[in-house]
């Protein structure tokens, strides 16, 4: 009996292992010049070239412009006719746990959170799984880069920026340890019900706990700053030492905060330590646009497809938030929750485009604006000479769920495979159930 159970267990383990194996190899380095000729070129910086061209070689863009002003020899490289199609810079998904979670219900595949409240020494990049089945589904919608970050606690650790076609995390890294992530302490908020009543916790008790958490955060930052500015100690404090890049200005500070009171407090906190933060979430950021602009604070708006922050808010406010911020002069990007939803990021920007922004400005919230906020705009985020050839071709509007159809995509000039598990399953069962 035991032998039968062991045999069954090994068979199940083997099948699970087989399912978990990567079946799409990363693309090889660009071998020859590629010319995309004709079509609508959306540069990502607000410019649209209706009959344009994009040329790239050795992974870098070497030419962008009006196709009617140039002539290319037929033997000058690989010529791809994109007449009637659209060319876009690769979309960038900020603030997510992509590659850190595979199955939410299995603890062994959750690598996004550590035990403890103050974990600045945690690095998300080393846990990034390039064999995850999820990134391939993003590539099929034009999302070619992502900022992966840890979560949990007041200080979660460092995020990194990756491209989504790699053999391992070293290959994937575009910018390592780009920012430290903090969740601003806030009392729980409740909708409707018993006026926010929570059994066992009075409003005063929750306010005291929140204040205590803020004091703890202040104390840790003050100690870490003193530690890193003082003489090098005999024994290294890993947590304190991990804050060094932040205080040197080599790392950005991302603070998750939603209400206007929390945002103001978070910005004031960061300024006290000589840091200009980036606000993540910003559900009520539209109420304090002047404050954000005066302090030069960017906002990564979270989940436009969501309920408003307050029960008496305009029900469409989550759709409008990004546009209000953008039009007020605040640098704004759009993000979306979790890891598995990231493929829908373009459609979040599409929603923003119908609620106060024109389409090219909405496009910037997932391309150039995001690159600026993450500190990678010198190499990516738009189709400009000298930048990485990370881009794609769509037969329709890439921000529209109905017409977005990615025909071809390149990451740093490499012609990547757009197959994924979803497409494989669709073909498998379409073959079985198609009526002949």
GROMACS .gro file of C-alpha atoms in nm:
model
  436
    1UNK     CA    1   0.000   0.000   0.000
    2UNK     CA    2   0.280   0.240   0.094
    3UNK     CA    3   0.456   0.157  -0.231
    4UNK     CA    4   0.143   0.245  -0.430
    5UNK     CA    5   0.106   0.577  -0.247
    6UNK     CA    6   0.472   0.659  -0.311
    7UNK     CA    7   0.435   0.575  -0.680
    8UNK     CA    8   0.126   0.797  -0.705
    9UNK     CA    9   0.302   1.082  -0.525
   10UNK     CA   10   0.602   1.064  -0.761
   11UNK     CA   11   0.373   1.059  -1.064
   12UNK     CA   12   0.188   1.368  -0.941
   13UNK     CA   13   0.515   1.544  -0.865
   14UNK     CA   14   0.645   1.463  -1.212
   15UNK     CA   15   0.330   1.597  -1.378
   16UNK     CA   16   0.341   1.916  -1.168
   17UNK     CA   17   0.706   1.961  -1.259
   18UNK     CA   18   0.630   1.914  -1.626
   19UNK     CA   19   0.351   2.171  -1.608
   20UNK     CA   20   0.585   2.417  -1.440
   21UNK     CA   21   0.856   2.390  -1.706
   22UNK     CA   22   0.910   2.687  -1.934
   23UNK     CA   23   0.804   2.612  -2.291
   24UNK     CA   24   0.904   2.945  -2.451
   25UNK     CA   25   1.274   3.021  -2.487
   26UNK     CA   26   1.396   3.383  -2.463
   27UNK     CA   27   1.482   3.540  -2.796
   28UNK     CA   28   1.838   3.567  -2.923
   29UNK     CA   29   2.017   3.900  -2.960
   30UNK     CA   30   1.929   4.110  -3.265
   31UNK     CA   31   2.144   3.994  -3.555
   32UNK     CA   32   2.054   4.241  -3.831
   33UNK     CA   33   1.900   4.582  -3.880
   34UNK     CA   34   1.518   4.594  -3.872
   35UNK     CA   35   1.311   4.859  -4.052
   36UNK     CA   36   0.944   4.904  -3.967
   37UNK     CA   37   0.801   5.097  -4.261
   38UNK     CA   38   0.463   5.269  -4.287
   39UNK     CA   39   0.182   5.259  -4.035
   40UNK     CA   40   0.103   5.485  -3.741
   41UNK     CA   41   0.400   5.540  -3.509
   42UNK     CA   42   0.304   5.641  -3.153
   43UNK     CA   43   0.633   5.768  -3.015
   44UNK     CA   44   0.514   5.773  -2.652
   45UNK     CA   45   0.612   6.138  -2.599
   46UNK     CA   46   0.286   6.274  -2.741
   47UNK     CA   47   0.390   6.271  -3.106
   48UNK     CA   48   0.211   6.060  -3.367
   49UNK     CA   49   0.358   5.996  -3.714
   50UNK     CA   50   0.076   5.875  -3.938
   51UNK     CA   51   0.304   5.729  -4.206
   52UNK     CA   52   0.622   5.665  -4.015
   53UNK     CA   53   0.924   5.444  -3.989
   54UNK     CA   54   1.132   5.303  -3.703
   55UNK     CA   55   1.480   5.159  -3.756
   56UNK     CA   56   1.677   4.969  -3.494
   57UNK     CA   57   2.007   4.786  -3.489
   58UNK     CA   58   2.199   4.602  -3.216
   59UNK     CA   59   1.909   4.657  -2.979
   60UNK     CA   60   1.900   5.037  -3.017
   61UNK     CA   61   1.673   5.268  -3.216
   62UNK     CA   62   1.873   5.439  -3.491
   63UNK     CA   63   1.595   5.619  -3.675
   64UNK     CA   64   1.236   5.742  -3.630
   65UNK     CA   65   1.049   5.970  -3.867
   66UNK     CA   66   0.818   6.032  -4.160
   67UNK     CA   67   0.837   5.747  -4.411
   68UNK     CA   68   0.771   5.981  -4.703
   69UNK     CA   69   1.102   6.159  -4.645
   70UNK     CA   70   1.334   5.858  -4.670
   71UNK     CA   71   1.419   5.569  -4.898
   72UNK     CA   72   1.561   5.238  -4.783
   73UNK     CA   73   1.749   4.990  -4.998
   74UNK     CA   74   1.590   4.646  -5.013
   75UNK     CA   75   1.913   4.488  -4.886
   76UNK     CA   76   1.958   4.739  -4.601
   77UNK     CA   77   1.810   4.503  -4.342
   78UNK     CA   78   1.491   4.318  -4.256
   79UNK     CA   79   1.208   4.530  -4.395
   80UNK     CA   80   0.871   4.487  -4.221
   81UNK     CA   81   0.572   4.653  -4.385
   82UNK     CA   82   0.343   4.791  -4.113
   83UNK     CA   83   0.098   4.981  -4.334
   84UNK     CA   84  -0.241   5.004  -4.165
   85UNK     CA   85  -0.090   4.899  -3.831
   86UNK     CA   86   0.034   5.077  -3.517
   87UNK     CA   87   0.381   5.086  -3.362
   88UNK     CA   88   0.412   5.157  -2.989
   89UNK     CA   89   0.688   5.171  -2.727
   90UNK     CA   90   0.667   4.874  -2.490
   91UNK     CA   91   0.430   4.932  -2.199
   92UNK     CA   92   0.575   4.940  -1.848
   93UNK     CA   93   0.386   4.791  -1.550
   94UNK     CA   94   0.493   4.958  -1.224
   95UNK     CA   95   0.447   4.844  -0.864
   96UNK     CA   96   0.348   4.477  -0.885
   97UNK     CA   97   0.445   4.127  -0.771
   98UNK     CA   98   0.491   3.977  -1.117
   99UNK     CA   99   0.724   3.676  -1.107
  100UNK     CA  100   0.710   3.669  -0.727
  101UNK     CA  101   0.378   3.483  -0.712
  102UNK     CA  102   0.271   3.188  -0.924
  103UNK     CA  103  -0.018   3.022  -0.741
  104UNK     CA  104  -0.176   3.239  -0.472
  105UNK     CA  105  -0.313   2.939  -0.284
  106UNK     CA  106   0.028   2.768  -0.241
  107UNK     CA  107   0.266   2.915   0.015
  108UNK     CA  108   0.574   2.774  -0.159
  109UNK     CA  109   0.510   2.994  -0.466
  110UNK     CA  110   0.467   3.321  -0.271
  111UNK     CA  111   0.795   3.516  -0.266
  112UNK     CA  112   0.674   3.873  -0.228
  113UNK     CA  113   0.662   3.924   0.149
  114UNK     CA  114   0.886   3.864   0.450
  115UNK     CA  115   0.803   3.830   0.819
  116UNK     CA  116   0.848   4.151   1.016
  117UNK     CA  117   0.751   4.516   0.987
  118UNK     CA  118   1.080   4.683   0.887
  119UNK     CA  119   1.256   4.498   0.604
  120UNK     CA  120   1.463   4.743   0.396
  121UNK     CA  121   1.721   4.470   0.331
  122UNK     CA  122   1.478   4.260   0.124
  123UNK     CA  123   1.545   4.259  -0.253
  124UNK     CA  124   1.265   4.149  -0.483
  125UNK     CA  125   1.492   4.087  -0.782
  126UNK     CA  126   1.664   3.775  -0.644
  127UNK     CA  127   1.323   3.608  -0.603
  128UNK     CA  128   1.202   3.693  -0.954
  129UNK     CA  129   1.101   3.379  -1.145
  130UNK     CA  130   1.168   3.410  -1.517
  131UNK     CA  131   1.002   3.071  -1.573
  132UNK     CA  132   0.667   3.202  -1.450
  133UNK     CA  133   0.380   3.146  -1.692
  134UNK     CA  134   0.243   3.496  -1.628
  135UNK     CA  135   0.491   3.736  -1.803
  136UNK     CA  136   0.421   3.576  -2.142
  137UNK     CA  137   0.054   3.673  -2.109
  138UNK     CA  138   0.159   4.035  -2.054
  139UNK     CA  139   0.381   4.042  -2.360
  140UNK     CA  140   0.082   3.945  -2.572
  141UNK     CA  141  -0.082   4.276  -2.472
  142UNK     CA  142   0.228   4.492  -2.520
  143UNK     CA  143   0.350   4.501  -2.159
  144UNK     CA  144   0.722   4.435  -2.202
  145UNK     CA  145   0.872   4.569  -1.878
  146UNK     CA  146   0.773   4.570  -1.511
  147UNK     CA  147   0.876   4.705  -1.174
  148UNK     CA  148   0.861   4.415  -0.931
  149UNK     CA  149   0.844   4.502  -0.564
  150UNK     CA  150   0.811   4.331  -0.227
  151UNK     CA  151   0.514   4.407  -0.002
  152UNK     CA  152   0.408   4.373   0.359
  153UNK     CA  153   0.510   4.570   0.665
  154UNK     CA  154   0.585   4.940   0.693
  155UNK     CA  155   0.913   4.904   0.498
  156UNK     CA  156   0.887   4.624   0.244
  157UNK     CA  157   1.228   4.642   0.075
  158UNK     CA  158   1.368   4.725  -0.269
  159UNK     CA  159   1.205   4.689  -0.606
  160UNK     CA  160   1.381   4.634  -0.939
  161UNK     CA  161   1.283   4.686  -1.300
  162UNK     CA  162   1.288   4.389  -1.536
  163UNK     CA  163   1.228   4.316  -1.903
  164UNK     CA  164   0.994   4.025  -1.961
  165UNK     CA  165   1.196   3.790  -2.181
  166UNK     CA  166   1.494   3.649  -1.993
  167UNK     CA  167   1.667   3.329  -1.886
  168UNK     CA  168   1.719   3.435  -1.526
  169UNK     CA  169   1.684   3.737  -1.297
  170UNK     CA  170   2.033   3.861  -1.385
  171UNK     CA  171   1.937   3.873  -1.755
  172UNK     CA  172   1.602   4.029  -1.675
  173UNK     CA  173   1.734   4.323  -1.473
  174UNK     CA  174   1.702   4.663  -1.639
  175UNK     CA  175   1.754   4.865  -1.321
  176UNK     CA  176   1.852   4.696  -0.996
  177UNK     CA  177   1.716   4.810  -0.659
  178UNK     CA  178   1.559   5.123  -0.810
  179UNK     CA  179   1.353   5.212  -0.505
  180UNK     CA  180   1.261   5.147  -0.142
  181UNK     CA  181   0.893   5.075  -0.071
  182UNK     CA  182   0.706   5.205   0.230
  183UNK     CA  183   0.340   5.168   0.326
  184UNK     CA  184   0.223   5.475   0.515
  185UNK     CA  185   0.055   5.372   0.845
  186UNK     CA  186  -0.317   5.440   0.828
  187UNK     CA  187  -0.620   5.341   1.034
  188UNK     CA  188  -0.850   5.094   0.853
  189UNK     CA  189  -1.135   5.251   0.659
  190UNK     CA  190  -1.475   5.087   0.618
  191UNK     CA  191  -1.761   5.140   0.378
  192UNK     CA  192  -2.118   5.170   0.502
  193UNK     CA  193  -2.225   4.911   0.759
  194UNK     CA  194  -2.207   5.027   1.117
  195UNK     CA  195  -2.037   5.361   1.049
  196UNK     CA  196  -1.698   5.197   1.025
  197UNK     CA  197  -1.738   5.005   1.352
  198UNK     CA  198  -1.490   4.724   1.407
  199UNK     CA  199  -1.554   4.493   1.703
  200UNK     CA  200  -1.280   4.514   1.966
  201UNK     CA  201  -1.123   4.835   1.833
  202UNK     CA  202  -1.243   5.185   1.915
  203UNK     CA  203  -1.161   5.477   1.687
  204UNK     CA  204  -0.926   5.610   1.956
  205UNK     CA  205  -0.742   5.278   1.985
  206UNK     CA  206  -0.692   5.254   1.609
  207UNK     CA  207  -0.569   5.615   1.597
  208UNK     CA  208  -0.317   5.539   1.874
  209UNK     CA  209  -0.189   5.233   1.690
  210UNK     CA  210  -0.149   5.435   1.371
  211UNK     CA  211   0.040   5.710   1.551
  212UNK     CA  212   0.266   5.455   1.716
  213UNK     CA  213   0.345   5.304   1.375
  214UNK     CA  214   0.433   5.649   1.235
  215UNK     CA  215   0.662   5.716   1.530
  216UNK     CA  216   0.833   5.379   1.475
  217UNK     CA  217   0.888   5.464   1.107
  218UNK     CA  218   1.029   5.807   1.198
  219UNK     CA  219   1.260   5.654   1.454
  220UNK     CA  220   1.391   5.391   1.212
  221UNK     CA  221   1.459   5.645   0.936
  222UNK     CA  222   1.638   5.876   1.180
  223UNK     CA  223   1.856   5.591   1.311
  224UNK     CA  224   1.929   5.464   0.959
  225UNK     CA  225   2.029   5.812   0.839
  226UNK     CA  226   2.263   5.858   1.138
  227UNK     CA  227   2.404   5.507   1.088
  228UNK     CA  228   2.488   5.568   0.722
  229UNK     CA  229   2.628   5.918   0.772
  230UNK     CA  230   2.848   5.823   1.067
  231UNK     CA  231   3.172   5.628   1.089
  232UNK     CA  232   3.158   5.275   0.955
  233UNK     CA  233   3.072   5.043   1.248
  234UNK     CA  234   3.271   4.733   1.334
  235UNK     CA  235   2.965   4.514   1.280
  236UNK     CA  236   2.723   4.578   0.995
  237UNK     CA  237   2.354   4.627   1.070
  238UNK     CA  238   2.198   4.479   0.754
  239UNK     CA  239   1.872   4.667   0.785
  240UNK     CA  240   2.035   5.003   0.845
  241UNK     CA  241   2.299   4.951   0.575
  242UNK     CA  242   2.026   4.872   0.320
  243UNK     CA  243   1.902   5.233   0.352
  244UNK     CA  244   2.234   5.384   0.236
  245UNK     CA  245   2.138   5.427  -0.133
  246UNK     CA  246   1.814   5.598  -0.036
  247UNK     CA  247   1.990   5.868   0.167
  248UNK     CA  248   2.258   5.911  -0.101
  249UNK     CA  249   1.990   5.981  -0.360
  250UNK     CA  250   2.075   5.667  -0.556
  251UNK     CA  251   1.740   5.507  -0.481
  252UNK     CA  252   1.384   5.641  -0.496
  253UNK     CA  253   1.129   5.628  -0.215
  254UNK     CA  254   0.787   5.489  -0.304
  255UNK     CA  255   0.518   5.549  -0.040
  256UNK     CA  256   0.176   5.386  -0.063
  257UNK     CA  257  -0.082   5.638   0.060
  258UNK     CA  258  -0.441   5.709  -0.042
  259UNK     CA  259  -0.623   5.977   0.155
  260UNK     CA  260  -0.522   6.341   0.123
  261UNK     CA  261  -0.421   6.347   0.492
  262UNK     CA  262  -0.200   6.041   0.449
  263UNK     CA  263  -0.040   6.178   0.131
  264UNK     CA  264   0.045   6.512   0.292
  265UNK     CA  265   0.186   6.336   0.599
  266UNK     CA  266   0.391   6.096   0.384
  267UNK     CA  267   0.537   6.374   0.170
  268UNK     CA  268   0.620   6.584   0.477
  269UNK     CA  269   0.787   6.281   0.635
  270UNK     CA  270   1.005   6.220   0.329
  271UNK     CA  271   1.098   6.587   0.291
  272UNK     CA  272   1.217   6.590   0.652
  273UNK     CA  273   1.483   6.337   0.549
  274UNK     CA  274   1.573   6.524   0.231
  275UNK     CA  275   1.384   6.288   0.000
  276UNK     CA  276   1.118   6.363  -0.264
  277UNK     CA  277   0.887   6.061  -0.261
  278UNK     CA  278   0.668   5.897  -0.522
  279UNK     CA  279   0.312   5.836  -0.408
  280UNK     CA  280   0.155   5.499  -0.493
  281UNK     CA  281  -0.223   5.468  -0.491
  282UNK     CA  282  -0.325   5.831  -0.446
  283UNK     CA  283  -0.699   5.768  -0.431
  284UNK     CA  284  -0.759   6.125  -0.309
  285UNK     CA  285  -0.459   6.284  -0.484
  286UNK     CA  286  -0.696   6.483  -0.706
  287UNK     CA  287  -0.791   6.690  -0.398
  288UNK     CA  288  -0.435   6.819  -0.342
  289UNK     CA  289  -0.293   6.873  -0.690
  290UNK     CA  290  -0.139   7.211  -0.595
  291UNK     CA  291   0.044   7.054  -0.301
  292UNK     CA  292   0.178   6.771  -0.517
  293UNK     CA  293   0.291   7.003  -0.795
  294UNK     CA  294   0.459   7.249  -0.554
  295UNK     CA  295   0.654   6.963  -0.397
  296UNK     CA  296   0.730   6.800  -0.734
  297UNK     CA  297   0.577   6.471  -0.618
  298UNK     CA  298   0.485   6.216  -0.890
  299UNK     CA  299   0.187   5.983  -0.841
  300UNK     CA  300   0.141   5.625  -0.961
  301UNK     CA  301  -0.237   5.600  -0.967
  302UNK     CA  302  -0.358   5.256  -0.873
  303UNK     CA  303  -0.641   5.061  -1.033
  304UNK     CA  304  -0.860   5.309  -1.225
  305UNK     CA  305  -1.119   5.029  -1.247
  306UNK     CA  306  -1.221   5.045  -0.882
  307UNK     CA  307  -1.470   5.195  -0.639
  308UNK     CA  308  -1.419   5.555  -0.523
  309UNK     CA  309  -1.232   5.621  -0.197
  310UNK     CA  310  -1.539   5.760  -0.018
  311UNK     CA  311  -1.903   5.659  -0.032
  312UNK     CA  312  -2.011   6.014  -0.126
  313UNK     CA  313  -1.751   6.058  -0.403
  314UNK     CA  314  -1.835   6.076  -0.771
  315UNK     CA  315  -1.867   5.711  -0.873
  316UNK     CA  316  -1.647   5.784  -1.176
  317UNK     CA  317  -1.369   5.953  -0.979
  318UNK     CA  318  -1.123   5.659  -1.007
  319UNK     CA  319  -1.152   5.695  -1.386
  320UNK     CA  320  -1.088   6.072  -1.367
  321UNK     CA  321  -0.811   6.083  -1.106
  322UNK     CA  322  -0.517   6.040  -1.345
  323UNK     CA  323  -0.649   6.305  -1.586
  324UNK     CA  324  -0.704   6.560  -1.309
  325UNK     CA  325  -0.348   6.507  -1.187
  326UNK     CA  326  -0.198   6.513  -1.536
  327UNK     CA  327  -0.385   6.830  -1.636
  328UNK     CA  328  -0.272   6.998  -1.312
  329UNK     CA  329   0.093   6.942  -1.405
  330UNK     CA  330   0.162   6.641  -1.183
  331UNK     CA  331   0.370   6.360  -1.335
  332UNK     CA  332   0.135   6.062  -1.327
  333UNK     CA  333   0.154   5.695  -1.423
  334UNK     CA  334  -0.107   5.420  -1.408
  335UNK     CA  335  -0.071   5.086  -1.231
  336UNK     CA  336  -0.294   4.787  -1.161
  337UNK     CA  337  -0.317   4.550  -0.864
  338UNK     CA  338  -0.156   4.210  -0.816
  339UNK     CA  339   0.039   4.008  -1.073
  340UNK     CA  340  -0.217   3.826  -1.282
  341UNK     CA  341  -0.409   4.143  -1.378
  342UNK     CA  342  -0.107   4.316  -1.531
  343UNK     CA  343  -0.204   4.213  -1.883
  344UNK     CA  344  -0.499   4.454  -1.854
  345UNK     CA  345  -0.278   4.757  -1.789
  346UNK     CA  346  -0.325   4.901  -2.143
  347UNK     CA  347  -0.700   4.904  -2.090
  348UNK     CA  348  -0.663   5.099  -1.765
  349UNK     CA  349  -0.488   5.366  -1.973
  350UNK     CA  350  -0.765   5.333  -2.230
  351UNK     CA  351  -1.021   5.414  -1.960
  352UNK     CA  352  -0.816   5.718  -1.854
  353UNK     CA  353  -0.823   5.828  -2.218
  354UNK     CA  354  -1.204   5.846  -2.212
  355UNK     CA  355  -1.219   6.040  -1.884
  356UNK     CA  356  -1.024   6.359  -1.938
  357UNK     CA  357  -0.705   6.281  -2.133
  358UNK     CA  358  -0.646   6.250  -2.503
  359UNK     CA  359  -0.521   5.912  -2.615
  360UNK     CA  360  -0.154   6.003  -2.658
  361UNK     CA  361  -0.134   6.158  -2.310
  362UNK     CA  362  -0.304   5.849  -2.169
  363UNK     CA  363  -0.045   5.639  -2.353
  364UNK     CA  364   0.229   5.829  -2.170
  365UNK     CA  365   0.090   5.710  -1.834
  366UNK     CA  366   0.212   5.358  -1.918
  367UNK     CA  367   0.518   5.452  -2.126
  368UNK     CA  368   0.728   5.770  -2.094
  369UNK     CA  369   0.575   5.902  -1.772
  370UNK     CA  370   0.627   5.566  -1.605
  371UNK     CA  371   0.985   5.554  -1.733
  372UNK     CA  372   1.048   5.904  -1.591
  373UNK     CA  373   0.908   5.812  -1.251
  374UNK     CA  374   1.112   5.491  -1.239
  375UNK     CA  375   1.427   5.667  -1.356
  376UNK     CA  376   1.474   5.473  -1.682
  377UNK     CA  377   1.356   5.734  -1.934
  378UNK     CA  378   1.706   5.780  -2.080
  379UNK     CA  379   1.692   5.429  -2.225
  380UNK     CA  380   1.324   5.345  -2.267
  381UNK     CA  381   0.964   5.468  -2.251
  382UNK     CA  382   0.947   5.628  -2.597
  383UNK     CA  383   1.053   5.567  -2.956
  384UNK     CA  384   1.355   5.796  -2.988
  385UNK     CA  385   1.699   5.758  -3.141
  386UNK     CA  386   1.947   5.608  -2.895
  387UNK     CA  387   1.689   5.435  -2.676
  388UNK     CA  388   1.634   5.060  -2.645
  389UNK     CA  389   1.433   4.902  -2.925
  390UNK     CA  390   1.162   4.779  -2.687
  391UNK     CA  391   0.845   4.815  -2.892
  392UNK     CA  392   0.562   4.628  -3.060
  393UNK     CA  393   0.332   4.624  -3.360
  394UNK     CA  394  -0.045   4.608  -3.312
  395UNK     CA  395  -0.306   4.567  -3.584
  396UNK     CA  396  -0.535   4.802  -3.389
  397UNK     CA  397  -0.552   5.051  -3.102
  398UNK     CA  398  -0.341   4.898  -2.823
  399UNK     CA  399  -0.542   5.078  -2.551
  400UNK     CA  400  -0.870   4.930  -2.675
  401UNK     CA  401  -0.957   4.579  -2.559
  402UNK     CA  402  -1.157   4.515  -2.877
  403UNK     CA  403  -0.884   4.603  -3.125
  404UNK     CA  404  -0.558   4.540  -2.936
  405UNK     CA  405  -0.388   4.257  -3.123
  406UNK     CA  406  -0.012   4.238  -3.087
  407UNK     CA  407   0.137   4.096  -3.404
  408UNK     CA  408   0.507   4.131  -3.325
  409UNK     CA  409   0.713   4.256  -3.030
  410UNK     CA  410   1.079   4.335  -2.967
  411UNK     CA  411   1.267   4.374  -2.638
  412UNK     CA  412   1.603   4.549  -2.678
  413UNK     CA  413   1.584   4.459  -3.046
  414UNK     CA  414   1.519   4.089  -2.986
  415UNK     CA  415   1.221   3.946  -3.176
  416UNK     CA  416   1.036   3.778  -2.889
  417UNK     CA  417   0.796   3.484  -2.895
  418UNK     CA  418   0.435   3.596  -2.832
  419UNK     CA  419   0.302   3.251  -2.750
  420UNK     CA  420   0.166   3.186  -2.400
  421UNK     CA  421  -0.022   2.928  -2.198
  422UNK     CA  422  -0.358   3.099  -2.256
  423UNK     CA  423  -0.313   3.081  -2.632
  424UNK     CA  424  -0.205   2.718  -2.611
  425UNK     CA  425  -0.512   2.623  -2.408
  426UNK     CA  426  -0.738   2.819  -2.642
  427UNK     CA  427  -0.600   2.631  -2.942
  428UNK     CA  428  -0.617   2.297  -2.764
  429UNK     CA  429  -0.985   2.320  -2.678
  430UNK     CA  430  -1.081   2.503  -2.998
  431UNK     CA  431  -0.938   2.209  -3.190
  432UNK     CA  432  -1.144   1.969  -2.980
  433UNK     CA  433  -1.477   2.150  -2.989
  434UNK     CA  434  -1.472   2.328  -3.325
  435UNK     CA  435  -1.775   2.219  -3.528
  436UNK     CA  436  -1.671   2.089  -3.867
   0.00000   0.00000   0.00000
